[in-house]
XYZ file of C-alpha atoms in Angstrom:
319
model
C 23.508 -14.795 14.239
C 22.121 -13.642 11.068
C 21.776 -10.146 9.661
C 17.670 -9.219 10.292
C 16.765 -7.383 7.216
C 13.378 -5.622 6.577
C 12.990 -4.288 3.222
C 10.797 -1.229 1.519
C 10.569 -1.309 -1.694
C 9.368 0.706 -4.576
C 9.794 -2.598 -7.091
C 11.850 -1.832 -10.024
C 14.732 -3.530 -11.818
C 17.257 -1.628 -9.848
C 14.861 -3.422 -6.460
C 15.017 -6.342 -8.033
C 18.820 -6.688 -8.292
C 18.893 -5.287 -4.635
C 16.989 -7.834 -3.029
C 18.484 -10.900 -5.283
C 21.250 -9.446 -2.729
C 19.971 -10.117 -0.064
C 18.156 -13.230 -0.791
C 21.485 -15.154 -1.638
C 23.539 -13.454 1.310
C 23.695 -16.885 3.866
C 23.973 -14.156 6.798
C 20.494 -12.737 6.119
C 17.297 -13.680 7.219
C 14.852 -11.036 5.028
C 11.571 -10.783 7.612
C 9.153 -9.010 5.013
C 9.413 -7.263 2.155
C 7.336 -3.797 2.200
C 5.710 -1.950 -0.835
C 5.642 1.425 -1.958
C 4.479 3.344 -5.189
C 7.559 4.975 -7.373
C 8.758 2.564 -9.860
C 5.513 2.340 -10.874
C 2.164 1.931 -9.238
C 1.494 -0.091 -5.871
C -0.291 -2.974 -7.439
C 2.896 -3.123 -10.180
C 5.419 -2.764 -7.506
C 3.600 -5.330 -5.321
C 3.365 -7.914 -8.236
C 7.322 -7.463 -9.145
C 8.029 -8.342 -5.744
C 6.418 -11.396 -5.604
C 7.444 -12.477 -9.055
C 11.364 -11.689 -7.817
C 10.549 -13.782 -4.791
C 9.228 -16.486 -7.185
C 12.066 -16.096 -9.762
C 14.703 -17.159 -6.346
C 12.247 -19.583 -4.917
C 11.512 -17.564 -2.287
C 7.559 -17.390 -1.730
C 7.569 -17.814 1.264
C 9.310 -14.627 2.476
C 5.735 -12.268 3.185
C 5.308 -8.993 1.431
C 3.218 -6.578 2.277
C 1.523 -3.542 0.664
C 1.510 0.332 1.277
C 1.231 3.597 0.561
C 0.269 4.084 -2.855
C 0.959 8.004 -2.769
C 2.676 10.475 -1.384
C 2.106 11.797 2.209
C 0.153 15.087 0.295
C -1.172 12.873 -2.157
C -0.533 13.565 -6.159
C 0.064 11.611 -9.056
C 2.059 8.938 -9.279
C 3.675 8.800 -12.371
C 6.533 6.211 -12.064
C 10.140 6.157 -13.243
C 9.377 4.632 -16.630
C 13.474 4.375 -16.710
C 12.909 0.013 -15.986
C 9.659 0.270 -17.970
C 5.674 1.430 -17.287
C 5.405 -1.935 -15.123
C 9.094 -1.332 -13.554
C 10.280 -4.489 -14.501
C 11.594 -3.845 -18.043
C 7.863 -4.532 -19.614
C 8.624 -8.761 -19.792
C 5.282 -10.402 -18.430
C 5.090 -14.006 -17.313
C 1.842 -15.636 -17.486
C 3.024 -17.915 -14.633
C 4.008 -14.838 -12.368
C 2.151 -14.968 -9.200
C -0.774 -13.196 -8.611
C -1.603 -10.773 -6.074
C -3.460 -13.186 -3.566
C -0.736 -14.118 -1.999
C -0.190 -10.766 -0.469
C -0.343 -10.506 3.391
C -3.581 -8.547 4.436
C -1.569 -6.973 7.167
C -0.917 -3.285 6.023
C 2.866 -2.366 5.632
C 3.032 0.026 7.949
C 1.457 -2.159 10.652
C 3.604 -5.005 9.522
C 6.958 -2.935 9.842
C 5.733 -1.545 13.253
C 5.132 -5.288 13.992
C 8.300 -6.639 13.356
C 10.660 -4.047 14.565
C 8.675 -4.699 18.045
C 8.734 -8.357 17.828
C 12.615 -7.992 17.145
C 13.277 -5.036 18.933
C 17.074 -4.028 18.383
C 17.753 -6.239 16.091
C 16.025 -5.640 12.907
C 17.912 -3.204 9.842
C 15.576 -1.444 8.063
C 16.263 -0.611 4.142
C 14.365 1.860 2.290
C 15.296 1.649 -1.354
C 11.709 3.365 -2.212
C 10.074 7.044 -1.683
C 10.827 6.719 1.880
C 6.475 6.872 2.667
C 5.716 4.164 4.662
C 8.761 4.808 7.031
C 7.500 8.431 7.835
C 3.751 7.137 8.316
C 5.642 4.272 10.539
C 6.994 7.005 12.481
C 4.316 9.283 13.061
C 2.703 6.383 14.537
C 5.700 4.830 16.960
C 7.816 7.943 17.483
C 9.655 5.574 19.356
C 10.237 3.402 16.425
C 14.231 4.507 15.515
C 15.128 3.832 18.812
C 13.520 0.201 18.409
C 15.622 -0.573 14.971
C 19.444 -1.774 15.037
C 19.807 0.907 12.181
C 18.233 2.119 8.766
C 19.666 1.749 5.337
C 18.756 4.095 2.516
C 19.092 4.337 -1.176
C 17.990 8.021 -1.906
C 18.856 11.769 -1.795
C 21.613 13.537 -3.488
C 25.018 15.508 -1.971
C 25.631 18.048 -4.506
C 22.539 19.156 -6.196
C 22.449 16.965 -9.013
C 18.577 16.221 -9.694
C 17.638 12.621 -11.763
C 14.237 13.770 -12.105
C 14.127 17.187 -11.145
C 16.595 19.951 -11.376
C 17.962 19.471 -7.712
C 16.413 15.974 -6.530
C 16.837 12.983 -6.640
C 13.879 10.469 -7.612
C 13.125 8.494 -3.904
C 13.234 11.973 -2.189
C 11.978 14.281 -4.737
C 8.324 11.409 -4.830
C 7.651 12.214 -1.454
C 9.870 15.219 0.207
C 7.891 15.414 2.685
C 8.496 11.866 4.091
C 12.283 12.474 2.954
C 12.478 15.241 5.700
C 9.937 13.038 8.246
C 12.537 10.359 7.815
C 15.895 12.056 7.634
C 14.726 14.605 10.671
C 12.865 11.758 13.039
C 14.588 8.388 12.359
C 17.339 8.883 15.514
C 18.788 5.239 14.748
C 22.423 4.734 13.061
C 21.055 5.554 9.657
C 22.943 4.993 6.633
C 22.781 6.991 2.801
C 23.870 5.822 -0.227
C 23.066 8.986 -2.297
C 22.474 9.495 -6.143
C 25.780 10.661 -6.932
C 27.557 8.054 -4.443
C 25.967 5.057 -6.807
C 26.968 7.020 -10.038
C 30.444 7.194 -9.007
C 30.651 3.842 -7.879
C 29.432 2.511 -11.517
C 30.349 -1.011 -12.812
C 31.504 -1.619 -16.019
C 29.215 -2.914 -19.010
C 31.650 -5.329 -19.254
C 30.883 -7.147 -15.964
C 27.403 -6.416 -16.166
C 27.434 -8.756 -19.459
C 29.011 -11.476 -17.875
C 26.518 -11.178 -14.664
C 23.572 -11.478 -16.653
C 24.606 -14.135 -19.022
C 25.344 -16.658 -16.053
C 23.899 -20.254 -17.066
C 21.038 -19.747 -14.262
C 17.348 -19.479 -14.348
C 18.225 -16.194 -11.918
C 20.765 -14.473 -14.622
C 17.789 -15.644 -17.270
C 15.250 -13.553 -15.191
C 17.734 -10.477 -14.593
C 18.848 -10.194 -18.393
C 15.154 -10.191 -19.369
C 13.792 -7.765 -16.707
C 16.812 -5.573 -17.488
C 16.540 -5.482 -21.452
C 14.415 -1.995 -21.509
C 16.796 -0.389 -19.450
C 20.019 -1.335 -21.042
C 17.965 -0.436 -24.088
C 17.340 3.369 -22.740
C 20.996 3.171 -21.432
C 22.574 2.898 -24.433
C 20.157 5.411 -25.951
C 21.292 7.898 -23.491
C 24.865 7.941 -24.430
C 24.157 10.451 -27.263
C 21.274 12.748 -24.851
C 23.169 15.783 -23.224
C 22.828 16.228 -19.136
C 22.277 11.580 -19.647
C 25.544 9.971 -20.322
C 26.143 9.196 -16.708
C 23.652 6.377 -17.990
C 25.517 5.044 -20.496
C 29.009 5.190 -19.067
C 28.576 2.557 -16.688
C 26.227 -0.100 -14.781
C 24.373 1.532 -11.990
C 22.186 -0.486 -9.514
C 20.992 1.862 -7.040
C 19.739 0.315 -4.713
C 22.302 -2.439 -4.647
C 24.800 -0.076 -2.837
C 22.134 0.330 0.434
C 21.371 -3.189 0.468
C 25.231 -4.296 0.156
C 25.815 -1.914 2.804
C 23.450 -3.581 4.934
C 24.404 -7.248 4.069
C 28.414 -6.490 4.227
C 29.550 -3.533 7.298
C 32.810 -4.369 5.302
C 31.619 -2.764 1.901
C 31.838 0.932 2.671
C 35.149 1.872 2.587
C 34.600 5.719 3.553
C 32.043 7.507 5.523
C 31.090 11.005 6.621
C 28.916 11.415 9.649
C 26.966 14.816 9.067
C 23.707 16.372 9.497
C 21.140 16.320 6.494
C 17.924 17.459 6.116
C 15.357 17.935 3.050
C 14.072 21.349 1.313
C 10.546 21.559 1.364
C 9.756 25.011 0.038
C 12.048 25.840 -2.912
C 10.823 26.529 -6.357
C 13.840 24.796 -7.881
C 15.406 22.715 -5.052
C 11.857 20.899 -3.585
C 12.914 17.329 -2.885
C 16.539 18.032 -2.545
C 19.139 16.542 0.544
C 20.639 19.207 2.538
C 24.222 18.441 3.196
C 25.541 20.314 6.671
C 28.630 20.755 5.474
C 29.368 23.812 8.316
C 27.327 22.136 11.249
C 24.669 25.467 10.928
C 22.179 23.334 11.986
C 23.967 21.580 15.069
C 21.707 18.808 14.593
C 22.417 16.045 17.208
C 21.050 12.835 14.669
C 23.865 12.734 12.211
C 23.640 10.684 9.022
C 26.571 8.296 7.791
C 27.063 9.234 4.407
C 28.761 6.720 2.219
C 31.462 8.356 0.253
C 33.509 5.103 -1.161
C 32.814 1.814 -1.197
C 34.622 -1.954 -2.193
C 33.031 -2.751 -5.894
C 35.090 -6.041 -5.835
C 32.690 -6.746 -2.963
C 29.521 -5.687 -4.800
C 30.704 -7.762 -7.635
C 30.834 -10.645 -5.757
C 27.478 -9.972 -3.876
C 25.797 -9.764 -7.329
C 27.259 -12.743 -9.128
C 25.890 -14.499 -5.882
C 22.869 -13.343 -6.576
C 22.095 -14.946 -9.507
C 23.779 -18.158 -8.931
C-alpha cells in the first residue's frame, strides 16, 4: 500500500523542494496539499503551490487554502529569505491562476480527509503549524484519527533564525506551536532548525541537482536563484554563515522522513513544549531534557539522519 501523505504548507522554495519529494516518491499518494501564510502571504503561498504542482504535472492533486494569520492575528511579514513572493521572485505568465483552488476551507478539508482515511493518513506540517491547531480545536479527537504527524519546525538548543531563541515556523504562530506540540497525541515526528543545519548538503551536489537536463531541475534552479544569491551573500554576515556553508532544504528532512521510515538514522523520544510568555525566548521549543514535565505525549526528535538517502530522494525529484 502506498504512503497517505497530507501536506501543510507555507509555499516557499525550501516547500517547493519538499513536495517535488513527495510527488516523485512511487510509494506516495499526496491527498491535498494545505496552505498557510509564512513564506509569504496566503494568496502567494497558494499560487506557488499550484505552479509546483504544474511545474511536475501534477494539477490534479487539490490544494486548499487557510489561515492567512496567526491564531492572535498580526502581521504577516514573510521570510523574504526565497524572495517577497517565496519563490525566488521568477514569475511565469503561464503559472496557473488561483481558480483552480478547492472552495473547501483547509481546515475542513484536513478534518475531511483524516476521517475519510482514518488511521492511515501522515500529516506534514512544513508551515507555521496554524491550520493544524485550528484543526484540533475543532476534532480534539483528530491525533488519534492520523497514522502520525511530520514536522519541519522548532529548535533544540536555543538557536533563533528569526528571533533570538525561535525558530521561523514556531516563532509565526507560538501559540499554535504549543496547541500542536501539547494536543497532537499521535506518533509525531520533529525535524528541528538545528537538526536540518547539521545535516547540510554540499554546494557541490546542490549544483549538480539543479543543473539536471529536466524541465523540473529548470524550474528548481530558477525558483532557487534569489536564495543561493542571499546564501552566498551571507558567508561574509556574522551570526549567517551557517547559510553559506552548506545546502539546507528544510523542509525536505520532514517530508523524507515521512516518505522513507529508513532515513532517520537516530531518534530521541522526549517531551517538548513551546514558551509563550518570554521576552526573549517567545516562540521557542522546550526540550525536556530531565522529564520535569512528565508529559505522557513524547515527541521523536530526529537527531541523525541518511543524506545519501536524501540525495537520492532529491535527484528523483527532479527527474
Amino acid at each position: 500500500m502506498k504512503k497517505l501523505l497530507l501536506i501543510d504548507a507555507d509555499c516557499g522554495v525550501d516547500d517547493a523542494q519538499a513536495i517535488m519529494i513527495a510527488l516523485a516518491a512511487p510509494n506516495v499518494e499526496i491527498l491535498g496539499i494545505t496552505c498557510c501564510y509564512g513564506n509569504t502571504v496566503l494568496e502567494n503561498t497558494c499560487r506557488n503551490t499550484l505552479r509546483v504542482l504544474h511545474a511536475c504535472n501534477k494539477l490534479e492533486i487539490p490544494v486548499y487554502a487557510g489561515a492567512s494569520a496567526p491564531i492572535l492575528g498580526g502581521s504577516v511579514d514573510g521570510a523574504f529569505f526565497h524572495g517577497k513572493d517565496g519563490l525566488g521572485d521568477a514569475p511565469d505568465p503561464n503559472a496557473p491562476g488561483l481558480d483552480l483552488l478547492q472552495k473547501e476551507h483547509a481546515v475542513d478539508a484536513i478534518l475531511r480527509i483524516v476521517n475519510e482515511r482514518c488511521g492511515q493518513v501522515s500529516l506534514v506540517a512544513i508551515g507555521p503549524l496554524t491550520n493544524l491547531a485550528l484543526a484540533v480545536k475543532m476534532d480534539p479527537k483528530l491525533p488519534k484519527k492520523l497514522k502520525n504527524l511530520f514536522i519541519m519546525g522548532g529548535n533544540t538548543e536555543g538557536r533563533g533564525n528569526v528571533t533570538v531563541c525561535g525558530e521561523f515556523n514556531f516563532a509565526s504562530d507560538p501559540e499554535a506551536a504549543y496547541i500542536v506540540i501539547n494536543e497532537y497525541t499521535c506518533p509525531t515526528y520533529i525535524a528541528t532548525w538545528e537538526f536540518s543545519c547539521s545535516s547540510r548538503l554540499s554546494w557541490e551536489f546542490y549544483h549538480e541537482w539543479v543543473n539536471q537536463d529536466t524541465g523540473k531541475a529548470k524550474f528548481m534552479k530558477k525558483i532557487t536563484a534569489h536564495s543561493f544569491g542571499v546564501s552566498a551573500a551571507h558567508k561574509k554576515t556574522p551570526g549567517k554563515e551557517v547559510w553559506a556553508s552548506g545546502f539546507v532544504s528544510c523542509d525536505s528532512y520532514a517530508v523524507a522522513a515521512a516518505v522513507d521510515e529508513n532515513f532517520v538514522t537516530e531518534l530521541a523520544q522526549i517531551g517538548l513544549s513551546v514558551e509563550l510568555s518570554g521576552s526573549l525566548t517567545r516562540g521557542m521549543m522546550i526540550v525536556d531534557w530531565t522529564d520535569k514535565l512528565k508529559k505522557k505525549n513524547k515527541t521523536f526528535v530526529m537527531k541523525s539522519c541518511d543524506l545519501e538517502k536524501l540525495q537520492a530522494l532529491m535527484m528523483a525529484a527532479l527527474k
